[in-house]
Amino acid sequence: MHILIIGAAGMVGRKLTDRLVADGQLAGKPITALSLVDVVAPEKPTAFPGRVTAWASDISAPNTAGPMIGARPDVIFHLAAIVSGEAEADFDKGYRINLDGTRQLYEAIRQEGLRAPYHPRVVFTSSIAVYGAPFHAVIDDEFFHTPLTSYGTQKAIGELLLTDYSRKGFLDGIGIRLPTICVRPGKPNKAASGFFSNIIREPLAGQEAILPVGDDVMHWHASPRSAVGFLIHAATMNLEPLGWRRNLTMPGVAATIGEELDALRKIGGDKALKLVRREPDPVIIKIVSGWPQRFNAARATSLGFSAENSFEEIVRAHVDDELGGNVP
Amino acid sequence: MHILIIGAAGMVGRKLTDRLVADGQLAGKPITALSLVDVVAPEKPTAFPGRVTAWASDISAPNTAGPMIGARPDVIFHLAAIVSGEAEADFDKGYRINLDGTRQLYEAIRQEGLRAPYHPRVVFTSSIAVYGAPFHAVIDDEFFHTPLTSYGTQKAIGELLLTDYSRKGFLDGIGIRLPTICVRPGKPNKAASGFFSNIIREPLAGQEAILPVGDDVMHWHASPRSAVGFLIHAATMNLEPLGWRRNLTMPGVAATIGEELDALRKIGGDKALKLVRREPDPVIIKIVSGWPQRFNAARATSLGFSAENSFEEIVRAHVDDELGGNVP
């Protein structure tokens, strides 16, 4: 089995690569080849016995998708995207990468299939940014898409194209809307959503973290480990039961900041909790007020997707996967 | 006021042109110039005292949108589209016209605005084809888009782009999802939905019409006159109350074939009714079974859009507008 990961150098892409290398198989078939693409060349996993190709590529450039697809990978994970803030600041770049890049990928698959039968599984990472306020208290699987960012618009279009290309028989697509991934490893970044992770990761590493919003702010989360689990399940499951509704909101944990802090204290103690410094930021408070809080992901759950059941489990996943199981 | 109609040679485009010429004004401002574009050159209205330009153009060709927009029309009606059946049969052509053509139009407006401030009202005709079965008995304004045709996919993408370009301040857009227009004037055509009109128009003209589905089939309709009314209202209304939810399902009449036939008899008598020949067509029955039946268009109604209240009113609009008020 040959697997292509587009966006392999990102946090989720790296974790997915590691998991595939550790598993050695997908859907019971040995993984014989890995193709890893990103805007910077992804690192080649050393432990993988099969053929690995890793290269830097701009998926929005013409003639980029063709050669990637010419090798006829069996499964394609499409994780690449310009993130929300950048797509909002650079309108042209966001549309070029997130819309044109995605469409060129699908189109290259179609063209490859016109040459000789080809019907790869395509797993597209969408986002809960396809939804825009005002919301119901719980957002169900049939709620409409009214994105309030160009990024969300581009993801919603990617979902529509994925379904149409699947319906026409050009590829076998599934789109998964990831919750906000928490706890993100690495350094604090400038994403408006960064604080959800910062206030756990930094105190557990003995560092101070700034909390810019109030304790009652609720949001939808899953761990990096769950995100990888979603991708693997999407790549291997039977898609028949989805009909032509190929895009799904992934399960997650709806947690308030207050619940996050309770989990932090339970696991890291009072000394960790004391490292969270409250510094309300009106700009971030306003941005976050437009974000969804809670989903009913019944459809995905009934199809076998699963995430953590509590924020405490999310923190424990971080301790196990990033801190070797040890809280300092 | 300068008005541009893209798709001006089609049935709705011609009726809209006639209405604008008859009114002589839009939103209280005199209409001084009309630009009429279609894939074939639209007819110039003779009664219009202002400047008329009419030309044939393929909106998907490069450098087509620029010159159209370079004249800086105040209001742009975007009615042009490859219809459902053709977009399904010719995948490339549908995407080229319905997606690329629409995106190039929006982008030309943005580029014009980057040269010098420009913020035209753009009225985009979307379609209830953005919805796909399975449906609820009544489809409300927050139901999700799961189109089952490439045409519906392209319209759904047009809606998303319209909103994003509006939100970013590049244009002032509103999208309206038209019901199935009934009674369509002219000759019977091969559209799968043609029979809804054929079974009224043909018998009232003394001609036989074929009914390929059962009496209990329900669908969502409005007259050509209402469609023009929707467009005019969309072009002139205050869009502030819409927020960034710029696309609306238009009101209509949910009528069964049985109710259609009752209206036909009421207006055309038994001799008209006898001209309807039942000839069940399994292919059409199957297609129509995937179509929506009834909408709750509360949002559009609360914003001042209105249609007929009964199928009888729809038939009377046809008799008044197409038959000079006379039933033969």
mmCIF file of C-alpha atoms in Angstrom, chain A residues 88-89 91-92 95 99-100 103 107 110 132-136 141-150 153 156-157 160-161 163-165 167-168 170 244-245, chain B residues 88-89 91-92 95 99-100 103 107 110 132-136 141-150 153 156-157 160-161 163-165 167-168 170 244-245:
data_model
loop_
_atom_site.group_PDB
_atom_site.id
_atom_site.type_symbol
_atom_site.label_atom_id
_atom_site.label_comp_id
_atom_site.label_asym_id
_atom_site.label_seq_id
_atom_site.Cartn_x
_atom_site.Cartn_y
_atom_site.Cartn_z
ATOM 1 C CA GLU A 88 -7.617 36.180 6.347
ATOM 2 C CA ALA A 89 -4.634 38.509 6.012
ATOM 3 C CA PHE A 91 -6.799 36.827 0.498
ATOM 4 C CA ASP A 92 -5.044 35.735 -2.698
ATOM 5 C CA TYR A 95 -7.610 31.072 -2.106
ATOM 6 C CA LEU A 99 -9.088 26.411 -2.850
ATOM 7 C CA ASP A 100 -7.013 26.127 -6.034
ATOM 8 C CA ARG A 103 -9.168 21.592 -6.548
ATOM 9 C CA GLU A 107 -8.601 17.297 -10.679
ATOM 10 C CA ARG A 110 -9.668 12.666 -12.026
ATOM 11 C CA GLY A 132 -20.224 30.837 11.760
ATOM 12 C CA ALA A 133 -22.132 32.545 14.566
ATOM 13 C CA PRO A 134 -24.899 32.944 15.589
ATOM 14 C CA PHE A 135 -25.084 29.341 16.746
ATOM 15 C CA HIS A 136 -27.482 27.121 18.626
ATOM 16 C CA ASP A 141 -24.864 17.461 11.870
ATOM 17 C CA GLU A 142 -27.391 19.199 9.599
ATOM 18 C CA PHE A 143 -26.587 22.800 10.550
ATOM 19 C CA PHE A 144 -25.714 25.029 7.622
ATOM 20 C CA HIS A 145 -22.314 26.422 6.719
ATOM 21 C CA THR A 146 -21.964 30.166 7.104
ATOM 22 C CA PRO A 147 -18.224 30.656 7.588
ATOM 23 C CA LEU A 148 -16.995 33.989 8.911
ATOM 24 C CA THR A 149 -13.456 33.647 7.603
ATOM 25 C CA SER A 150 -11.955 33.075 4.168
ATOM 26 C CA THR A 153 -15.109 29.451 3.219
ATOM 27 C CA ALA A 156 -16.505 24.531 3.016
ATOM 28 C CA ILE A 157 -15.788 24.670 -0.732
ATOM 29 C CA LEU A 160 -18.430 20.452 -1.587
ATOM 30 C CA LEU A 161 -15.867 19.602 -4.266
ATOM 31 C CA THR A 163 -18.404 15.210 -2.414
ATOM 32 C CA ASP A 164 -19.016 16.055 -6.052
ATOM 33 C CA TYR A 165 -15.807 14.344 -7.201
ATOM 34 C CA ARG A 167 -20.332 11.245 -6.402
ATOM 35 C CA LYS A 168 -19.069 11.333 -9.970
ATOM 36 C CA PHE A 170 -13.502 10.252 -9.633
ATOM 37 C CA TRP A 244 -23.165 11.419 -0.585
ATOM 38 C CA ARG A 245 -22.856 13.205 2.729
ATOM 39 C CA GLU B 88 -24.060 17.001 -15.078
ATOM 40 C CA ALA B 89 -23.286 15.744 -18.580
ATOM 41 C CA PHE B 91 -18.321 18.216 -15.935
ATOM 42 C CA ASP B 92 -15.631 20.570 -17.270
ATOM 43 C CA TYR B 95 -17.287 24.029 -13.534
ATOM 44 C CA LEU B 99 -17.736 28.152 -10.835
ATOM 45 C CA ASP B 100 -14.862 29.829 -12.693
ATOM 46 C CA ARG B 103 -15.448 33.589 -9.370
ATOM 47 C CA GLU B 107 -12.653 38.855 -8.685
ATOM 48 C CA ARG B 110 -12.527 43.209 -6.371
ATOM 49 C CA GLY B 132 -29.986 17.125 -1.602
ATOM 50 C CA ALA B 133 -32.138 14.276 -0.281
ATOM 51 C CA PRO B 134 -32.824 12.873 2.256
ATOM 52 C CA PHE B 135 -34.900 15.859 3.404
ATOM 53 C CA HIS B 136 -37.159 16.760 6.273
ATOM 54 C CA ASP B 141 -33.386 28.227 6.503
ATOM 55 C CA GLU B 142 -30.587 26.558 8.497
ATOM 56 C CA PHE B 143 -30.600 23.186 6.731
ATOM 57 C CA PHE B 144 -27.226 22.131 5.348
ATOM 58 C CA HIS B 145 -26.185 22.012 1.702
ATOM 59 C CA THR B 146 -25.575 18.518 0.334
ATOM 60 C CA PRO B 147 -26.117 18.949 -3.403
ATOM 61 C CA LEU B 148 -26.577 15.828 -5.511
ATOM 62 C CA THR B 149 -25.619 17.455 -8.802
ATOM 63 C CA SER B 150 -22.552 19.315 -10.017
ATOM 64 C CA THR B 153 -22.421 22.083 -5.975
ATOM 65 C CA ALA B 156 -23.457 26.317 -3.296
ATOM 66 C CA ILE B 157 -19.865 27.402 -3.961
ATOM 67 C CA LEU B 160 -19.998 30.829 -0.253
ATOM 68 C CA LEU B 161 -17.802 33.026 -2.448
ATOM 69 C CA THR B 163 -20.599 35.904 1.149
ATOM 70 C CA ASP B 164 -16.834 35.959 1.580
ATOM 71 C CA TYR B 165 -16.378 38.702 -1.017
ATOM 72 C CA ARG B 167 -17.711 40.130 4.176
ATOM 73 C CA LYS B 168 -14.325 41.367 2.992
ATOM 74 C CA PHE B 170 -15.262 43.766 -2.068
ATOM 75 C CA TRP B 244 -23.097 37.649 6.724
ATOM 76 C CA ARG B 245 -25.827 35.178 5.882
#
